[in-house]
Coordinates of C-alpha atoms and ligand atoms in Angstrom, one line a residue:
M1 CA -7.2 -26.6 -8.8
L2 CA -8.0 -29.9 -10.4
R3 CA -6.8 -31.8 -7.3
D4 CA -9.2 -32.0 -4.3
L5 CA -7.7 -31.4 -0.9
G6 CA -9.4 -32.0 2.4
S7 CA -9.5 -28.9 4.5
R8 CA -8.0 -30.9 7.4
D9 CA -5.3 -32.7 5.4
H10 CA -1.7 -32.2 6.5
E11 CA -0.8 -31.1 2.9
F12 CA -3.5 -28.4 3.0
M13 CA -2.4 -27.1 6.4
E14 CA 1.2 -26.9 5.0
I15 CA -0.1 -24.8 2.1
N16 CA -1.8 -22.4 4.5
R17 CA 1.3 -22.0 6.5
H18 CA 3.3 -21.3 3.4
I19 CA 0.8 -18.7 2.1
R20 CA 0.6 -16.8 5.4
R21 CA 4.4 -16.7 5.8
R22 CA 5.1 -15.7 2.2
L23 CA 2.5 -12.8 2.4
L24 CA 4.3 -11.5 5.5
E25 CA 7.6 -11.7 3.7
I26 CA 6.3 -9.8 0.7
A27 CA 5.1 -7.0 3.1
G28 CA 8.4 -7.0 5.0
A29 CA 6.3 -7.8 8.1
I30 CA 7.6 -11.1 9.4
D31 CA 8.6 -9.8 12.8
S32 CA 5.9 -7.2 13.4
H33 CA 2.6 -8.4 11.9
V34 CA 0.4 -11.5 11.4
C35 CA -1.4 -12.6 8.3
V36 CA -5.1 -13.4 8.5
P37 CA -6.6 -14.9 5.3
L38 CA -10.4 -14.6 4.8
Q39 CA -12.9 -16.2 2.4
G40 CA -14.6 -13.9 -0.1
S41 CA -13.8 -11.1 -2.5
G42 CA -11.6 -8.1 -1.6
T43 CA -14.4 -6.1 -0.1
F44 CA -15.1 -8.8 2.5
V45 CA -11.6 -8.3 4.0
V46 CA -11.8 -4.5 3.8
E47 CA -15.1 -4.8 5.8
A48 CA -13.4 -7.2 8.2
M49 CA -10.5 -4.8 8.8
I50 CA -12.9 -1.9 9.6
G51 CA -15.2 -3.9 11.8
S52 CA -12.4 -5.7 13.7
L53 CA -10.0 -2.9 14.3
I54 CA -12.0 0.3 14.9
P55 CA -13.5 0.3 18.4
V56 CA -16.9 1.8 19.1
D57 CA -15.4 4.9 20.5
G58 CA -12.9 5.2 17.6
K59 CA -13.1 7.6 14.6
L60 CA -11.9 6.9 11.1
L61 CA -10.6 9.5 8.6
V62 CA -10.8 8.1 5.1
M63 CA -8.6 9.7 2.3
V64 CA -11.0 9.5 -0.7
N65 CA -10.2 10.0 -4.4
G66 CA -12.4 7.3 -5.9
A67 CA -15.1 4.6 -5.4
Y68 CA -12.9 2.4 -3.2
G69 CA -12.2 5.1 -0.7
R70 CA -15.9 6.0 -0.7
R71 CA -16.8 2.3 -0.1
I72 CA -14.6 2.3 3.1
A73 CA -16.6 5.3 4.4
T74 CA -19.8 3.5 3.6
I75 CA -18.7 0.3 5.5
C76 CA -17.7 2.5 8.4
E77 CA -21.1 4.1 8.5
R78 CA -22.8 0.7 8.4
Y79 CA -20.7 -0.4 11.4
A80 CA -21.9 2.7 13.2
R81 CA -18.3 3.9 13.7
S82 CA -17.6 7.7 13.5
C83 CA -16.2 8.6 10.2
C84 CA -15.0 11.6 8.3
V85 CA -13.5 12.0 4.8
L86 CA -10.8 14.1 3.2
E87 CA -11.7 14.1 -0.5
T88 CA -9.7 15.2 -3.4
G89 CA -10.7 15.0 -7.1
E90 CA -10.5 11.6 -8.8
D91 CA -7.5 12.8 -10.8
L92 CA -5.7 14.2 -7.7
P93 CA -3.6 12.1 -5.2
S94 CA -4.5 12.1 -1.5
D95 CA -2.5 14.9 0.1
P96 CA -0.2 14.3 3.1
G97 CA -0.2 18.1 4.0
S98 CA -4.0 18.1 4.3
L99 CA -3.9 14.9 6.3
D100 CA -1.5 16.5 8.7
R101 CA -3.7 19.5 9.2
M102 CA -6.8 17.4 9.7
L103 CA -5.1 15.2 12.3
A104 CA -3.9 18.3 14.1
A105 CA -7.3 19.8 14.1
D106 CA -9.5 16.8 15.0
L107 CA -8.1 14.9 18.0
A108 CA -11.0 12.5 18.0
I109 CA -9.6 10.7 14.9
T110 CA -8.0 7.4 15.9
H111 CA -7.5 5.7 12.5
V112 CA -6.7 6.8 9.0
A113 CA -7.6 4.7 5.9
V114 CA -5.9 5.2 2.5
V115 CA -6.1 3.4 -0.8
H116 CA -2.7 2.6 -2.3
C117 CA -3.7 2.4 -6.0
E118 CA -7.3 3.9 -6.4
T119 CA -8.5 1.5 -9.1
T120 CA -11.3 3.8 -10.0
S121 CA -8.9 6.0 -12.0
G122 CA -5.6 4.0 -11.7
I123 CA -4.0 6.8 -9.6
L124 CA -1.1 6.1 -7.3
N125 CA -1.6 7.6 -3.8
P126 CA 1.6 8.5 -1.8
V127 CA 1.1 5.8 0.8
H128 CA 4.6 6.2 2.3
E129 CA 4.2 10.0 3.0
L130 CA 0.7 9.5 4.3
A131 CA 2.0 6.7 6.6
I132 CA 4.8 8.9 8.0
V133 CA 2.3 11.7 8.7
T134 CA -0.1 9.3 10.4
A135 CA 2.6 7.7 12.5
R136 CA 4.0 11.1 13.5
R137 CA 0.5 12.2 14.7
G138 CA 0.2 8.9 16.7
R139 CA -2.7 7.5 14.7
S140 CA -3.3 4.0 13.3
L141 CA -3.0 3.5 9.5
L142 CA -5.2 1.0 7.6
V143 CA -4.3 0.5 3.9
D144 CA -6.5 -0.9 1.1
A145 CA -3.7 -2.2 -1.1
M146 CA -6.0 -4.5 -3.0
S147 CA -4.8 -3.6 -6.5
A148 CA -1.2 -2.8 -5.6
F149 CA 0.0 -5.6 -3.2
G150 CA 2.7 -7.7 -4.9
G151 CA 3.0 -5.2 -7.8
I152 CA 4.0 -2.0 -6.0
E153 CA 6.4 -2.1 -3.1
L154 CA 5.0 -1.6 0.4
D155 CA 7.3 -2.6 3.2
A156 CA 6.4 -2.5 6.9
R157 CA 10.0 -1.9 7.8
T158 CA 10.1 1.5 6.1
T159 CA 6.4 2.4 5.8
P160 CA 4.6 2.2 9.2
F161 CA 1.1 0.7 8.9
D162 CA -1.1 -1.2 11.4
A163 CA -3.1 -3.1 8.7
V164 CA -3.0 -3.7 5.0
V165 CA -5.5 -5.7 3.0
A166 CA -5.4 -7.3 -0.4
S167 CA -6.8 -10.3 -2.3
S168 CA -5.6 -13.3 -4.3
N169 CA -6.6 -12.2 -7.7
K170 CA -4.9 -8.9 -8.6
C171 CA -1.1 -8.3 -8.7
L172 CA -0.6 -11.7 -7.1
Q173 CA -2.2 -13.3 -10.1
G174 CA -4.2 -16.0 -8.3
V175 CA -7.8 -16.9 -9.0
P176 CA -10.5 -14.9 -7.0
G177 CA -12.0 -16.2 -3.8
I178 CA -9.9 -15.0 -0.8
G179 CA -8.5 -11.9 0.7
F180 CA -6.0 -11.4 3.5
A181 CA -5.1 -8.8 6.2
I182 CA -1.6 -8.2 7.4
V183 CA -2.1 -6.7 10.9
R184 CA 0.4 -5.5 13.5
R185 CA 0.4 -8.3 16.1
S186 CA 0.2 -5.9 19.1
V187 CA -2.8 -4.2 17.5
L188 CA -4.8 -7.3 16.7
E189 CA -4.1 -8.8 20.2
R190 CA -6.3 -5.9 21.5
C191 CA -9.2 -6.5 19.2
E192 CA -11.0 -9.4 20.8
G193 CA -14.8 -9.0 20.7
R194 CA -14.6 -5.8 18.7
S195 CA -16.2 -7.0 15.5
P196 CA -20.0 -6.9 15.4
S197 CA -19.8 -9.7 12.7
V198 CA -19.1 -13.3 13.4
S199 CA -17.7 -14.4 10.0
L200 CA -15.8 -11.2 9.3
D201 CA -14.0 -11.1 12.7
L202 CA -10.2 -11.0 12.0
F203 CA -9.4 -11.6 15.7
D204 CA -11.4 -14.8 15.9
Q205 CA -10.2 -15.9 12.4
W206 CA -6.6 -15.4 13.5
R207 CA -6.9 -17.0 16.9
S208 CA -8.7 -20.0 15.6
M209 CA -6.2 -20.5 12.8
E210 CA -3.3 -20.2 15.2
A211 CA -4.8 -22.7 17.5
T212 CA -5.8 -25.4 15.0
A213 CA -3.9 -24.6 11.8
Q214 CA -7.2 -24.8 10.1
W215 CA -9.8 -22.3 8.8
R216 CA -12.7 -21.5 11.1
F217 CA -15.3 -22.0 8.4
T218 CA -15.1 -24.1 5.1
P219 CA -12.2 -22.7 3.1
P220 CA -12.2 -22.5 -0.7
T221 CA -9.5 -25.2 -0.9
H222 CA -9.0 -25.0 -4.7
V223 CA -8.6 -21.3 -4.6
I224 CA -6.0 -21.6 -1.8
A225 CA -4.1 -24.3 -3.6
A226 CA -4.0 -22.1 -6.7
F227 CA -2.9 -19.1 -4.6
D228 CA 0.0 -21.1 -3.2
Q229 CA 1.1 -21.7 -6.8
A230 CA 0.6 -18.1 -7.8
L231 CA 2.8 -17.0 -4.8
R232 CA 5.5 -19.4 -6.0
E233 CA 5.4 -17.8 -9.5
H234 CA 5.5 -14.3 -7.9
A235 CA 8.7 -15.4 -6.1
S236 CA 10.3 -17.1 -9.1
E237 CA 9.6 -14.0 -11.3
G238 CA 11.8 -12.0 -8.8
G239 CA 9.1 -10.8 -6.3
T240 CA 7.5 -7.4 -6.3
P241 CA 10.3 -5.4 -8.0
A242 CA 10.4 -7.7 -11.0
R243 CA 6.6 -7.7 -11.3
N244 CA 6.5 -4.0 -11.0
A245 CA 9.1 -3.7 -13.8
R246 CA 7.0 -5.9 -16.1
Y247 CA 3.8 -4.0 -15.3
R248 CA 5.6 -0.7 -16.0
G249 CA 6.6 -2.0 -19.4
N250 CA 3.0 -3.1 -20.1
C251 CA 1.7 0.3 -19.0
A252 CA 4.2 2.3 -21.0
A253 CA 3.5 0.2 -24.1
L254 CA -0.2 0.6 -23.7
V255 CA -0.2 4.3 -23.1
G256 CA 2.2 4.9 -25.9
G257 CA 0.2 2.9 -28.3
M258 CA -3.1 4.4 -27.3
R259 CA -1.7 8.0 -27.6
A260 CA -0.5 7.1 -31.1
L261 CA -4.1 6.3 -31.9
G262 CA -5.3 9.7 -30.6
F263 CA -6.6 8.6 -27.2
E264 CA -5.9 10.7 -24.0
T265 CA -5.2 9.4 -20.5
L266 CA -7.1 10.9 -17.6
L267 CA -3.9 11.1 -15.6
P268 CA -0.5 12.6 -16.3
D269 CA 2.2 9.9 -16.4
A270 CA 3.6 11.0 -13.0
L271 CA 0.4 10.1 -11.2
Q272 CA -0.3 6.9 -13.1
A273 CA 0.2 3.6 -11.3
P274 CA 1.2 0.7 -13.6
I275 CA -2.0 -1.2 -12.8
I276 CA -4.9 0.1 -14.8
V277 CA -5.2 3.1 -17.1
T278 CA -8.2 5.3 -17.6
F279 CA -8.7 6.7 -21.1
R280 CA -11.2 9.5 -21.9
T281 CA -14.0 8.5 -24.3
P282 CA -13.5 9.8 -27.9
A283 CA -15.9 12.5 -29.1
D284 CA -16.3 10.8 -32.5
P285 CA -20.0 10.1 -33.0
A286 CA -19.2 6.6 -34.3
W287 CA -17.8 5.7 -30.8
S288 CA -19.7 3.4 -28.5
F289 CA -18.1 1.7 -25.5
Q290 CA -20.3 -1.4 -25.9
A291 CA -19.4 -1.8 -29.6
F292 CA -15.7 -1.3 -28.7
Y293 CA -16.0 -3.8 -25.8
D294 CA -17.7 -6.4 -27.9
G295 CA -15.3 -6.0 -30.9
L296 CA -12.3 -6.6 -28.5
A297 CA -14.0 -9.4 -26.6
C298 CA -14.6 -11.4 -29.7
K299 CA -10.9 -11.0 -30.5
G300 CA -9.9 -12.3 -27.1
F301 CA -9.4 -9.1 -25.1
V302 CA -11.6 -7.9 -22.2
I303 CA -11.5 -4.3 -21.0
Y304 CA -13.3 -2.4 -18.3
P305 CA -15.9 0.3 -18.3
G306 CA -15.1 3.7 -16.7
K307 CA -15.8 4.1 -13.0
L308 CA -15.4 7.9 -12.6
A309 CA -18.1 10.0 -11.2
R310 CA -17.9 12.9 -13.8
V311 CA -15.7 12.1 -16.8
D312 CA -16.8 9.7 -19.6
S313 CA -14.1 7.0 -19.7
F314 CA -13.0 3.4 -20.0
R315 CA -10.2 1.5 -18.5
I316 CA -7.6 -1.1 -19.6
G317 CA -5.6 -3.2 -17.1
C318 CA -1.8 -3.8 -17.3
I319 CA -1.6 -6.6 -14.7
G320 CA -1.9 -10.4 -14.9
D321 CA 0.3 -12.9 -16.8
L322 CA 0.8 -10.4 -19.7
D323 CA 3.9 -8.9 -21.3
E324 CA 4.5 -6.3 -24.0
S325 CA 3.7 -8.7 -26.8
D326 CA 0.2 -9.1 -25.3
I327 CA -0.2 -5.3 -25.2
A328 CA 1.0 -5.1 -28.9
A329 CA -1.7 -7.7 -29.8
A330 CA -4.3 -5.8 -27.8
L331 CA -3.4 -2.6 -29.7
A332 CA -3.7 -4.3 -33.0
A333 CA -7.2 -5.6 -32.0
M334 CA -8.1 -2.1 -31.0
R335 CA -7.0 -0.6 -34.3
E336 CA -9.1 -3.2 -36.1
T337 CA -12.1 -2.7 -33.9
L338 CA -12.0 1.1 -34.3
S339 CA -11.9 0.7 -38.1
E340 CA -14.8 -1.8 -38.0
M341 CA -16.8 0.8 -36.0
G342 CA -15.9 3.6 -38.3
V343 CA -14.2 5.7 -35.6
K344 CA -11.7 8.1 -37.3
N345 CA -10.8 10.3 -34.4
C346 CA -10.1 9.2 -30.9
T347 CA -9.6 12.7 -29.4
P348 CA -12.0 13.2 -26.4
R349 CA -14.5 16.0 -26.0
P350 CA -13.0 18.9 -24.0
V351 CA -13.6 18.5 -20.2
E352 CA -16.6 20.5 -19.0
R353 CA -15.3 22.6 -16.1
P354 CA -17.8 24.4 -13.8
A355 CA -18.2 28.0 -14.9
P356 CA -15.8 30.2 -13.0
E357 CA -17.3 32.1 -10.1
N358 CA -17.7 35.8 -10.7
V359 CA -15.3 37.0 -8.0
G360 CA -15.9 40.7 -7.8
Ligands
PLP1 C1 -10.6 -4.7 -6.4 C2 -10.5 -3.7 -5.3 C3 -11.3 -3.9 -4.1 C4 -12.1 -5.1 -3.8 O1 -13.1 -5.4 -4.8 P1 -13.8 -6.8 -4.8 O2 -14.6 -6.6 -6.1 O3 -14.6 -7.0 -3.6 O4 -12.7 -7.8 -4.9 C5 -11.1 -3.0 -3.0 N1 -10.3 -2.0 -3.2 C6 -9.6 -1.7 -4.3 C7 -8.7 -0.5 -4.4 C8 -9.7 -2.6 -5.4 O5 -9.0 -2.4 -6.5

């Protein structure tokens, strides 16, 4: 990132070519799909996917179990495309059986959107099973794999999808600033003029990049150079399987250490993706998320607030250039911070369930 590259330099164009090819390789999509990178955070490319692929007379079904699924539905509404949602609780995975019934019942649905790892809770959705159902029912599948791509296997040769989007800065461990869409070539070829947005049009972005080998609008050259390096590191680590194994080790060490302190996870281990873990807030009156956050931040560890609609919680990430020794150091910092705060018991308050209906 400390070296300036001109956006029309031969060297920069080579970097772009490498990035686009490598992303297709990671997705097992070299022969079937094209890779379209786009400036901005992850949401920009989610929005570009919805706006560029769903026609005015299309209808999107969104599988929702958290904030990112809800965001896809919001984008769809803004673009004035018909949309419906199939929502499960934030601690329950999207269900292939319900998807199948919904697709059988509503023939107007043309596209289905799923979130691979719903980062709101950290839950792993069964993308492969959802993809098989969607393909069998002849619909088009769009995947938000933002927090999973490069860390959890998703291969176009075995899991049929028309588009998957992700960004530079999650499991691929680059710096933030670009996202990318991997779109089935035969699908994108039919999308000319579909997007109501100029800058978020994936068809135009693709065509212009194919024609000139350059970006349509000023690219974040430093971010892209760093992303190229990040992809080389992903490959030399052993690709997605090796990264997945390291993240799993981090996640198991984190969850084990936190449980030993008395914390409880929102999710049972079987539903947990090795990306980010949601812990329930302790009931101890000495607990305060802000004090915990600040105590850890000044020891060099940054965590996340909770993002759930109903349960009080906070989150800790397992991804990035971290291994189990970093997790052990984070756990030591947490023990120290809890004792500074005077928190003695990390057990959460019991979950408030709605009163059972009086079924007579
Ligand atoms: C991070 C993320 C996004 C994009 O968020 P940005 O803040 O726009 O980068 C979208 N979907 C999921 C599932 C994510 O984890």
